[in-house]
């Protein structure tokens, strides 16, 4: 297992544009971030120079419980597709959170504990991030309050039960425990809630509680840094096998698993050592890369985080009820956005019925029931392998299998019963989101 994370920014020819403090409209400083992030994480967020960052012993100890994660060759899938391509996947679903999110949750909980904080707050929609953070906080003895979007709270009671098993205080949002929650409930007592609302409640709770901070599970530079462990392990395992991927594929919500998986391969590209094709896969219903704008926007729907330059649909964009909850995010990691903008990677979008076709096909042949998010990467990997079948190319494909789908059986059922639809936003729908972009003076 690697003992250091890799910071992609250290090898980028051009840096992403700086974060902007919305209060001053000036580039944010590390100190500006202290009220939001604990100090070491604020430092990681800003640090574009340190190439390798030591993983603290305590974090390594918890990583060792479930890492290194498996790198598998999908022999049965290859056979079923009749492709000459070799397909490898890096599986991050072998922990209770069922996703890669635990890799950053552990780091964020550790640094909070190290600074003497006693509790954290966060929001969760689909539930993977809330579960991962519950595990990490329980391990390091920190209190955790999770504001869970009310519809999810009611539709996914087992997710809630898992978080409670790890002692998290799970509250359906909007709630009457915060001012903002009470206000929203007064206006609409029967609302099912939203991520934006859950974020606002989590932030209010964090700033009004002593020794408490709010934490985010994707998009941020620090999260990509922590997730680099995925790619570093994958590269090491492939090196041992004498393999090097021609194509590296990952699903993209906020970009954290993709940024982590591709990190060492992007390093090879940036330093001229190799030139693998790198592909981001996003849902057609929430197409940040393929149809978004490269602009300054808020990272959160609650408009409290600093502004970041990224591919975005606008923080006011409300994606349709796609079943891949973890990919329903309006923006994209600023690091990946810059690399995409500069032509270092490609992006494709896929419709959800195609995604579930791939998910069920993969499950039957590889016996892992994938998360709907992960199945986006499976779809693109299968399409690449089928192209190889036509051309006879013996490509090596690597994709990220970010998690398992046991809590997504409502979605699988909808697909199996033929009740799943493919919503694709119109240009007018997207324009409404772009209209919500903040005005940022040219710098
Ligand atoms: C959250 C999540 C994603 C998407 O998040 P990224 O930050 O884009 O990686 C993908 N897969 C699973 C299983 C998730 O839980």
CSV table of C-alpha atoms and ligand atoms in Angstrom, one decimal:
chain,number,residue,atom,x,y,z
A,1,UNK,CA,0.0,0.0,0.0
A,2,UNK,CA,1.4,3.4,-0.9
A,3,UNK,CA,2.6,5.5,2.1
A,4,UNK,CA,2.1,8.8,0.3
A,5,UNK,CA,-0.7,10.5,-1.7
A,6,UNK,CA,0.1,12.1,-5.0
A,7,UNK,CA,-0.8,15.8,-5.7
A,8,UNK,CA,-1.5,16.1,-9.4
A,9,UNK,CA,-1.2,19.9,-9.4
A,10,UNK,CA,2.5,19.6,-8.8
A,11,UNK,CA,2.9,18.4,-12.4
A,12,UNK,CA,0.3,20.5,-14.1
A,13,UNK,CA,1.8,23.0,-16.7
A,14,UNK,CA,-0.9,25.5,-15.9
A,15,UNK,CA,-2.8,25.7,-12.6
A,16,UNK,CA,-6.5,25.8,-12.2
A,17,UNK,CA,-7.7,29.4,-11.6
A,18,UNK,CA,-7.7,30.3,-7.9
A,19,UNK,CA,-10.7,30.0,-5.6
A,20,UNK,CA,-12.5,33.3,-5.0
A,21,UNK,CA,-13.7,34.4,-1.6
A,22,UNK,CA,-17.3,35.5,-2.4
A,23,UNK,CA,-17.2,38.1,0.3
A,24,UNK,CA,-14.2,40.1,-1.2
A,25,UNK,CA,-14.2,38.7,-4.7
A,26,UNK,CA,-10.5,38.3,-4.3
A,27,UNK,CA,-8.5,35.0,-4.5
A,28,UNK,CA,-9.1,33.1,-1.3
A,29,UNK,CA,-6.2,32.6,1.1
A,30,UNK,CA,-5.5,29.6,3.2
A,31,UNK,CA,-6.6,31.6,6.3
A,32,UNK,CA,-9.9,32.4,4.6
A,33,UNK,CA,-10.6,28.7,4.6
A,34,UNK,CA,-10.0,28.1,8.3
A,35,UNK,CA,-13.7,28.7,9.4
A,36,UNK,CA,-14.8,26.1,6.9
A,37,UNK,CA,-12.0,23.5,6.9
A,38,UNK,CA,-9.5,22.4,9.6
A,39,UNK,CA,-6.1,23.9,9.1
A,40,UNK,CA,-4.2,20.9,7.6
A,41,UNK,CA,-7.0,20.4,5.1
A,42,UNK,CA,-7.1,24.1,4.2
A,43,UNK,CA,-3.3,23.8,3.6
A,44,UNK,CA,-3.8,20.7,1.3
A,45,UNK,CA,-6.6,22.6,-0.5
A,46,UNK,CA,-4.2,25.4,-1.4
A,47,UNK,CA,-0.9,23.4,-1.9
A,48,UNK,CA,-0.1,23.1,-5.6
A,49,UNK,CA,3.6,22.4,-5.0
A,50,UNK,CA,4.1,19.4,-2.8
A,51,UNK,CA,4.2,16.5,-5.2
A,52,UNK,CA,3.9,13.6,-2.6
A,53,UNK,CA,2.2,14.0,0.8
A,54,UNK,CA,2.9,11.5,3.6
A,55,UNK,CA,-0.2,9.6,4.7
A,56,UNK,CA,-0.2,9.8,8.5
A,57,UNK,CA,0.3,6.5,10.4
A,58,UNK,CA,-3.2,6.7,11.9
A,59,UNK,CA,-4.8,7.0,8.5
A,60,UNK,CA,-2.7,4.1,7.1
A,61,UNK,CA,-3.8,2.0,10.0
A,62,UNK,CA,-7.4,2.4,9.1
A,63,UNK,CA,-6.7,2.1,5.3
A,64,UNK,CA,-5.1,-1.3,6.0
A,65,UNK,CA,-8.4,-2.7,7.2
A,66,UNK,CA,-9.8,-2.6,3.6
A,67,UNK,CA,-6.8,-1.7,1.4
A,68,UNK,CA,-5.2,-2.3,-1.0
A,69,UNK,CA,-8.4,-2.7,-2.8
A,70,UNK,CA,-8.7,-5.4,-5.5
A,71,UNK,CA,-7.5,-4.9,-9.0
A,72,UNK,CA,-9.4,-7.5,-11.1
A,73,UNK,CA,-9.3,-8.7,-14.6
A,74,UNK,CA,-12.8,-9.1,-16.0
A,75,UNK,CA,-12.1,-12.4,-17.8
A,76,UNK,CA,-15.8,-13.4,-17.9
A,77,UNK,CA,-16.9,-10.1,-19.1
A,78,UNK,CA,-14.3,-10.1,-21.9
A,79,UNK,CA,-15.5,-13.6,-22.9
A,80,UNK,CA,-19.2,-12.6,-22.9
A,81,UNK,CA,-18.4,-9.6,-25.1
A,82,UNK,CA,-16.2,-11.6,-27.4
A,83,UNK,CA,-13.6,-8.8,-27.3
A,84,UNK,CA,-9.8,-9.1,-27.9
A,85,UNK,CA,-9.4,-6.2,-25.3
A,86,UNK,CA,-8.2,-6.9,-21.8
A,87,UNK,CA,-10.5,-5.3,-19.2
A,88,UNK,CA,-9.3,-4.5,-15.7
A,89,UNK,CA,-11.2,-2.8,-12.9
A,90,UNK,CA,-10.2,-1.4,-9.6
A,91,UNK,CA,-12.9,-2.3,-7.1
A,92,UNK,CA,-13.6,0.2,-4.2
A,93,UNK,CA,-16.8,-1.4,-2.9
A,94,UNK,CA,-15.1,-3.7,-0.4
A,95,UNK,CA,-15.9,-1.6,2.7
A,96,UNK,CA,-19.2,-1.0,4.5
A,97,UNK,CA,-19.8,2.4,2.9
A,98,UNK,CA,-19.8,0.5,-0.4
A,99,UNK,CA,-17.8,3.1,-2.1
A,100,UNK,CA,-14.5,4.9,-2.5
A,101,UNK,CA,-15.7,7.8,-0.3
A,102,UNK,CA,-14.2,6.2,2.8
A,103,UNK,CA,-10.7,7.0,1.5
A,104,UNK,CA,-11.3,10.7,2.0
A,105,UNK,CA,-13.7,10.4,5.0
A,106,UNK,CA,-10.9,8.8,7.0
A,107,UNK,CA,-8.4,11.6,6.1
A,108,UNK,CA,-10.9,14.4,6.9
A,109,UNK,CA,-11.9,12.8,10.2
A,110,UNK,CA,-8.3,12.2,11.2
A,111,UNK,CA,-7.2,15.8,10.6
A,112,UNK,CA,-10.3,17.1,12.4
A,113,UNK,CA,-9.4,15.0,15.4
A,114,UNK,CA,-5.7,16.0,15.2
A,115,UNK,CA,-6.8,19.7,15.5
A,116,UNK,CA,-8.8,19.0,18.6
A,117,UNK,CA,-12.2,19.3,17.0
A,118,UNK,CA,-14.9,17.1,18.6
A,119,UNK,CA,-17.6,16.9,16.0
A,120,UNK,CA,-18.4,17.2,12.3
A,121,UNK,CA,-21.5,17.8,10.3
A,122,UNK,CA,-22.4,16.9,6.7
A,123,UNK,CA,-25.2,16.3,4.4
A,124,UNK,CA,-26.0,13.1,2.4
A,125,UNK,CA,-28.3,12.5,-0.5
A,126,UNK,CA,-27.8,9.0,-1.8
A,127,UNK,CA,-26.1,8.0,1.5
A,128,UNK,CA,-22.7,6.8,0.6
A,129,UNK,CA,-20.8,9.8,1.9
A,130,UNK,CA,-22.8,9.9,5.1
A,131,UNK,CA,-22.1,6.3,5.7
A,132,UNK,CA,-18.3,6.6,4.9
A,133,UNK,CA,-18.0,9.6,7.3
A,134,UNK,CA,-20.0,7.7,10.0
A,135,UNK,CA,-17.5,4.9,9.8
A,136,UNK,CA,-14.5,7.3,10.0
A,137,UNK,CA,-15.9,9.4,12.8
A,138,UNK,CA,-16.7,6.4,14.8
A,139,UNK,CA,-13.2,5.0,14.4
A,140,UNK,CA,-11.6,8.3,15.5
A,141,UNK,CA,-14.1,9.0,18.3
A,142,UNK,CA,-15.7,12.1,16.8
A,143,UNK,CA,-19.4,13.1,17.0
A,144,UNK,CA,-21.2,13.3,13.7
A,145,UNK,CA,-24.5,14.8,12.6
A,146,UNK,CA,-25.7,13.9,9.2
A,147,UNK,CA,-28.5,15.9,7.5
A,148,UNK,CA,-30.1,13.4,5.2
A,149,UNK,CA,-32.5,14.7,2.4
A,150,UNK,CA,-35.9,13.8,3.7
A,151,UNK,CA,-37.0,11.8,0.6
A,152,UNK,CA,-33.9,9.6,0.9
A,153,UNK,CA,-34.4,9.3,4.7
A,154,UNK,CA,-37.8,7.9,4.0
A,155,UNK,CA,-36.9,5.8,0.9
A,156,UNK,CA,-33.7,4.4,2.3
A,157,UNK,CA,-34.2,3.5,5.9
A,158,UNK,CA,-31.5,0.9,5.8
A,159,UNK,CA,-28.9,3.5,4.9
A,160,UNK,CA,-30.0,5.5,7.9
A,161,UNK,CA,-29.7,2.3,10.1
A,162,UNK,CA,-26.1,1.7,8.9
A,163,UNK,CA,-25.1,5.3,9.8
A,164,UNK,CA,-26.8,4.8,13.2
A,165,UNK,CA,-24.8,1.6,13.7
A,166,UNK,CA,-21.7,3.8,13.6
A,167,UNK,CA,-23.3,6.2,16.1
A,168,UNK,CA,-24.1,9.0,13.7
A,169,UNK,CA,-26.9,11.3,14.6
A,170,UNK,CA,-29.0,11.2,11.4
A,171,UNK,CA,-31.6,13.9,10.9
A,172,UNK,CA,-34.2,14.2,8.1
A,173,UNK,CA,-33.7,17.5,6.4
A,174,UNK,CA,-35.4,20.0,6.5
A,175,UNK,CA,-35.6,19.6,10.3
A,176,UNK,CA,-36.7,21.8,13.2
A,177,UNK,CA,-33.2,21.6,14.7
A,178,UNK,CA,-31.9,24.7,12.7
A,179,UNK,CA,-33.2,28.2,11.9
A,180,UNK,CA,-33.0,27.6,8.1
A,181,UNK,CA,-34.8,24.2,8.5
A,182,UNK,CA,-37.6,25.8,10.6
A,183,UNK,CA,-38.0,28.5,8.0
A,184,UNK,CA,-38.2,26.1,5.1
A,185,UNK,CA,-40.7,24.0,7.0
A,186,UNK,CA,-42.8,27.0,7.8
A,187,UNK,CA,-43.1,27.8,4.1
A,188,UNK,CA,-43.7,24.2,3.0
A,189,UNK,CA,-44.4,21.7,5.8
A,190,UNK,CA,-44.6,18.7,3.4
A,191,UNK,CA,-41.3,19.3,1.4
A,192,UNK,CA,-39.1,16.3,0.7
A,193,UNK,CA,-36.0,18.4,1.1
A,194,UNK,CA,-33.0,18.9,-1.2
A,195,UNK,CA,-29.2,18.7,-1.0
A,196,UNK,CA,-29.0,22.5,-0.9
A,197,UNK,CA,-31.2,22.6,2.1
A,198,UNK,CA,-29.4,19.8,3.8
A,199,UNK,CA,-26.1,21.6,3.2
A,200,UNK,CA,-27.5,24.8,4.7
A,201,UNK,CA,-28.6,23.0,7.8
A,202,UNK,CA,-25.3,21.2,8.2
A,203,UNK,CA,-23.4,24.4,7.9
A,204,UNK,CA,-25.6,26.2,10.4
A,205,UNK,CA,-25.2,23.4,12.8
A,206,UNK,CA,-21.3,23.4,12.3
A,207,UNK,CA,-20.8,27.1,12.8
A,208,UNK,CA,-23.2,27.3,15.8
A,209,UNK,CA,-21.5,24.3,17.6
A,210,UNK,CA,-18.2,24.7,19.4
A,211,UNK,CA,-15.2,22.7,18.0
A,212,UNK,CA,-17.3,21.6,15.0
A,213,UNK,CA,-16.7,21.8,11.2
A,214,UNK,CA,-18.7,21.0,8.1
A,215,UNK,CA,-17.0,18.6,5.6
A,216,UNK,CA,-17.5,17.8,1.9
A,217,UNK,CA,-16.9,14.4,0.2
A,218,UNK,CA,-16.0,15.3,-3.4
A,219,UNK,CA,-14.9,18.2,-5.8
A,220,UNK,CA,-12.3,19.7,-3.6
A,221,UNK,CA,-8.5,19.5,-4.3
A,222,UNK,CA,-7.9,17.8,-0.9
A,223,UNK,CA,-10.4,15.0,-1.7
A,224,UNK,CA,-8.7,14.3,-5.0
A,225,UNK,CA,-5.4,14.2,-3.1
A,226,UNK,CA,-6.8,11.5,-0.7
A,227,UNK,CA,-8.4,9.5,-3.6
A,228,UNK,CA,-5.0,9.3,-5.4
A,229,UNK,CA,-4.5,6.2,-3.4
A,230,UNK,CA,-6.8,4.4,-5.8
A,231,UNK,CA,-4.7,5.2,-8.9
A,232,UNK,CA,-1.3,4.7,-7.1
A,233,UNK,CA,-2.4,1.2,-6.0
A,234,UNK,CA,-3.8,0.4,-9.5
A,235,UNK,CA,-0.7,1.5,-11.2
A,236,UNK,CA,1.5,-0.6,-8.9
A,237,UNK,CA,-0.6,-3.7,-9.4
A,238,UNK,CA,-0.6,-3.3,-13.1
A,239,UNK,CA,3.2,-2.7,-13.1
A,240,UNK,CA,3.5,-6.1,-11.3
A,241,UNK,CA,1.4,-7.7,-14.1
A,242,UNK,CA,3.5,-6.0,-16.7
A,243,UNK,CA,0.4,-4.1,-18.0
A,244,UNK,CA,-0.2,-0.5,-18.9
A,245,UNK,CA,-3.7,0.8,-19.9
A,246,UNK,CA,-4.4,2.3,-23.3
A,247,UNK,CA,-7.6,3.7,-21.9
A,248,UNK,CA,-8.5,4.7,-18.3
A,249,UNK,CA,-12.2,5.2,-17.6
A,250,UNK,CA,-14.1,6.5,-14.6
A,251,UNK,CA,-17.5,7.9,-13.7
A,252,UNK,CA,-17.7,11.5,-12.8
A,253,UNK,CA,-20.0,13.2,-10.3
A,254,UNK,CA,-17.8,15.7,-8.6
A,255,UNK,CA,-14.7,14.0,-10.0
A,256,UNK,CA,-13.1,12.5,-6.9
A,257,UNK,CA,-12.8,8.8,-7.9
A,258,UNK,CA,-11.9,9.7,-11.4
A,259,UNK,CA,-9.2,12.2,-10.3
A,260,UNK,CA,-7.9,9.6,-7.9
A,261,UNK,CA,-7.8,6.7,-10.4
A,262,UNK,CA,-6.2,8.7,-13.2
A,263,UNK,CA,-3.7,10.6,-11.0
A,264,UNK,CA,-0.5,8.6,-11.8
A,265,UNK,CA,-1.5,8.1,-15.4
A,266,UNK,CA,-2.2,11.8,-15.9
A,267,UNK,CA,1.3,12.3,-14.3
A,268,UNK,CA,2.7,10.2,-17.1
A,269,UNK,CA,0.8,12.3,-19.7
A,270,UNK,CA,1.9,15.6,-18.2
A,271,UNK,CA,5.5,14.6,-18.0
A,272,UNK,CA,5.6,13.0,-21.4
A,273,UNK,CA,6.2,9.4,-20.3
A,274,UNK,CA,3.1,7.9,-21.8
A,275,UNK,CA,-0.1,8.9,-23.5
A,276,UNK,CA,-3.1,6.8,-22.3
A,277,UNK,CA,-6.6,8.1,-23.3
A,278,UNK,CA,-8.5,9.2,-20.2
A,279,UNK,CA,-12.3,9.3,-20.2
A,280,UNK,CA,-14.8,10.8,-17.8
A,281,UNK,CA,-18.3,9.3,-18.0
A,282,UNK,CA,-21.3,11.3,-16.8
A,283,UNK,CA,-25.1,10.9,-16.8
A,284,UNK,CA,-26.9,12.5,-19.8
A,285,UNK,CA,-29.3,13.9,-17.2
A,286,UNK,CA,-26.5,15.9,-15.5
A,287,UNK,CA,-23.9,16.6,-18.2
A,288,UNK,CA,-21.4,19.0,-16.5
A,289,UNK,CA,-18.4,18.3,-18.8
A,290,UNK,CA,-20.2,17.6,-22.0
A,291,UNK,CA,-22.7,20.4,-21.9
A,292,UNK,CA,-21.7,22.7,-19.0
A,293,UNK,CA,-19.9,26.0,-19.0
A,294,UNK,CA,-16.3,26.6,-17.8
A,295,UNK,CA,-17.0,29.4,-15.3
A,296,UNK,CA,-16.8,30.5,-11.6
A,297,UNK,CA,-19.5,28.9,-9.5
A,298,UNK,CA,-20.3,27.9,-6.0
A,299,UNK,CA,-19.3,24.4,-5.1
A,300,UNK,CA,-22.5,23.9,-3.1
A,301,UNK,CA,-26.1,24.6,-3.7
A,302,UNK,CA,-26.2,26.5,-0.5
A,303,UNK,CA,-23.8,29.1,-1.9
A,304,UNK,CA,-21.5,29.3,1.2
A,305,UNK,CA,-18.3,27.7,-0.1
A,306,UNK,CA,-15.6,29.8,-2.0
A,307,UNK,CA,-16.2,30.2,-5.8
A,308,UNK,CA,-14.3,27.8,-8.0
A,309,UNK,CA,-13.6,27.9,-11.8
A,310,UNK,CA,-15.0,24.6,-13.1
A,311,UNK,CA,-17.3,23.0,-15.7
A,312,UNK,CA,-20.7,23.6,-14.2
A,313,UNK,CA,-24.4,23.6,-15.0
A,314,UNK,CA,-25.0,26.3,-12.4
A,315,UNK,CA,-25.6,25.7,-8.7
A,316,UNK,CA,-29.3,26.4,-9.4
A,317,UNK,CA,-29.5,23.5,-11.9
A,318,UNK,CA,-31.8,20.9,-10.5
A,319,UNK,CA,-31.1,17.5,-12.1
A,320,UNK,CA,-33.9,15.2,-12.9
A,321,UNK,CA,-34.5,12.1,-10.6
A,322,UNK,CA,-31.7,10.1,-12.1
A,323,UNK,CA,-31.0,6.9,-10.1
A,324,UNK,CA,-27.3,7.5,-9.8
A,325,UNK,CA,-27.6,9.9,-6.9
A,326,UNK,CA,-23.8,10.3,-6.5
A,327,UNK,CA,-23.5,11.8,-10.0
A,328,UNK,CA,-26.2,14.4,-9.6
A,329,UNK,CA,-23.9,17.2,-9.0
A,330,UNK,CA,-23.9,20.5,-10.9
A,331,UNK,CA,-20.2,21.2,-10.9
A,332,UNK,CA,-16.9,19.3,-11.4
A,333,UNK,CA,-13.5,19.2,-9.7
A,334,UNK,CA,-11.5,22.4,-10.7
A,335,UNK,CA,-8.4,20.3,-11.3
A,336,UNK,CA,-10.2,17.9,-13.7
A,337,UNK,CA,-12.0,20.9,-15.3
A,338,UNK,CA,-8.7,22.5,-16.1
A,339,UNK,CA,-7.2,19.3,-17.5
A,340,UNK,CA,-10.3,18.7,-19.6
A,341,UNK,CA,-10.3,22.3,-20.8
A,342,UNK,CA,-6.6,22.0,-21.8
A,343,UNK,CA,-7.3,18.8,-23.8
A,344,UNK,CA,-5.8,16.2,-21.5
A,345,UNK,CA,-8.9,14.1,-21.2
A,346,UNK,CA,-12.2,13.2,-22.9
A,347,UNK,CA,-15.8,13.1,-21.6
A,348,UNK,CA,-18.9,11.2,-22.7
A,349,UNK,CA,-22.4,11.2,-21.4
A,350,UNK,CA,-24.7,8.1,-21.2
A,351,UNK,CA,-28.4,7.5,-20.7
A,352,UNK,CA,-29.5,5.6,-17.6
A,353,UNK,CA,-31.3,2.7,-19.3
A,354,UNK,CA,-28.0,2.0,-21.2
A,355,UNK,CA,-26.2,2.2,-17.8
A,356,UNK,CA,-28.5,-0.3,-16.2
A,357,UNK,CA,-28.2,-2.7,-19.2
A,358,UNK,CA,-24.4,-2.6,-18.5
A,359,UNK,CA,-24.9,-3.0,-14.7
A,360,UNK,CA,-27.0,-6.1,-15.0
A,361,UNK,CA,-24.7,-7.6,-17.7
A,362,UNK,CA,-21.7,-7.0,-15.5
A,363,UNK,CA,-23.4,-8.4,-12.4
A,364,UNK,CA,-24.3,-11.6,-14.3
A,365,UNK,CA,-20.7,-12.2,-15.6
A,366,UNK,CA,-18.6,-10.8,-12.8
A,367,UNK,CA,-20.9,-11.4,-9.8
A,368,UNK,CA,-20.5,-8.0,-8.3
A,369,UNK,CA,-23.7,-5.9,-8.2
A,370,UNK,CA,-22.4,-2.5,-9.2
A,371,UNK,CA,-23.6,0.9,-7.9
A,372,UNK,CA,-25.5,2.8,-10.6
A,373,UNK,CA,-22.8,5.5,-10.5
A,374,UNK,CA,-20.1,2.9,-11.1
A,375,UNK,CA,-22.1,1.4,-13.9
A,376,UNK,CA,-21.5,4.5,-16.0
A,377,UNK,CA,-17.9,3.5,-16.2
A,378,UNK,CA,-18.8,-0.1,-17.0
A,379,UNK,CA,-21.0,1.1,-19.9
A,380,UNK,CA,-18.1,3.1,-21.4
A,381,UNK,CA,-15.6,0.3,-20.8
A,382,UNK,CA,-18.0,-2.2,-22.5
A,383,UNK,CA,-18.5,0.2,-25.4
A,384,UNK,CA,-14.7,0.5,-25.8
A,385,UNK,CA,-14.3,-3.3,-25.7
A,386,UNK,CA,-17.0,-3.7,-28.3
A,387,UNK,CA,-15.2,-1.2,-30.6
A,388,UNK,CA,-12.1,-3.3,-30.2
A,389,UNK,CA,-14.1,-6.3,-31.3
A,390,UNK,CA,-14.9,-4.5,-34.5
A,391,UNK,CA,-11.4,-3.3,-35.2
A,392,UNK,CA,-9.5,-6.3,-33.7
A,393,UNK,CA,-7.5,-4.0,-31.5
A,394,UNK,CA,-6.1,-5.7,-28.4
A,395,UNK,CA,-6.4,-2.7,-26.1
A,396,UNK,CA,-5.9,-2.7,-22.3
A,397,UNK,CA,-8.8,-1.0,-20.6
A,398,UNK,CA,-8.8,0.0,-16.9
A,399,UNK,CA,-11.9,1.4,-15.3
A,400,UNK,CA,-12.9,2.4,-11.7
A,401,UNK,CA,-15.6,0.2,-10.1
A,402,UNK,CA,-16.5,2.7,-7.4
A,403,UNK,CA,-19.0,0.7,-5.4
A,404,UNK,CA,-21.8,-1.7,-4.8
A,405,UNK,CA,-25.5,-1.2,-5.5
A,406,UNK,CA,-27.3,-3.1,-2.7
A,407,UNK,CA,-29.1,0.1,-1.5
A,408,UNK,CA,-30.2,0.9,-5.0
A,409,UNK,CA,-32.6,-1.9,-5.6
A,410,UNK,CA,-35.5,0.5,-6.3
A,411,UNK,CA,-33.6,1.6,-9.3
A,412,UNK,CA,-32.8,-1.9,-10.4
A,413,UNK,CA,-36.4,-2.8,-10.0
A,414,UNK,CA,-37.5,0.1,-12.1
A,415,UNK,CA,-35.1,-1.0,-14.8
A,416,UNK,CA,-36.2,-4.7,-14.7
A,417,UNK,CA,-39.9,-3.7,-14.8
A,418,UNK,CA,-39.3,-1.5,-17.8
A,419,UNK,CA,-40.3,1.6,-15.9
A,420,UNK,CA,-37.1,3.5,-16.2
A,421,UNK,CA,-37.0,6.6,-18.4
A,422,UNK,CA,-34.1,8.5,-20.0
A,423,UNK,CA,-34.5,12.2,-19.1
A,424,UNK,CA,-32.1,14.5,-21.0
A,425,UNK,CA,-32.4,18.2,-20.2
A,426,UNK,CA,-33.2,20.6,-23.0
A,427,UNK,CA,-31.1,23.6,-23.8
A,428,UNK,CA,-33.7,25.8,-22.1
A,429,UNK,CA,-33.5,23.6,-18.9
A,430,UNK,CA,-29.7,24.1,-19.0
A,431,UNK,CA,-30.1,27.9,-19.6
A,432,UNK,CA,-32.0,28.2,-16.3
A,433,UNK,CA,-29.0,26.7,-14.5
A,434,UNK,CA,-26.6,29.0,-16.4
A,435,UNK,CA,-28.7,32.0,-15.4
A,436,UNK,CA,-27.9,31.2,-11.7
A,437,UNK,CA,-24.1,31.5,-12.3
A,438,UNK,CA,-22.6,34.3,-10.1
A,439,UNK,CA,-21.2,37.4,-11.7
A,440,UNK,CA,-17.4,37.4,-11.3
A,441,UNK,CA,-15.4,40.3,-12.5
A,442,UNK,CA,-12.7,39.4,-15.1
A,443,UNK,CA,-9.4,39.2,-13.4
B,1,LIG,C1,-20.3,9.5,-4.8
B,1,LIG,C2,-20.1,8.4,-5.7
B,1,LIG,C3,-19.6,8.6,-7.0
B,1,LIG,C4,-19.3,10.0,-7.6
B,1,LIG,O1,-18.5,10.8,-6.9
B,1,LIG,P1,-17.1,11.3,-7.4
B,1,LIG,O2,-16.7,12.4,-6.5
B,1,LIG,O3,-17.4,11.9,-8.8
B,1,LIG,O4,-16.2,10.2,-7.5
B,1,LIG,C5,-19.3,7.5,-7.8
B,1,LIG,N1,-19.6,6.3,-7.4
B,1,LIG,C6,-20.0,6.0,-6.1
B,1,LIG,C7,-20.3,4.6,-5.7
B,1,LIG,C8,-20.3,7.1,-5.2
B,1,LIG,O5,-20.7,6.8,-4.0
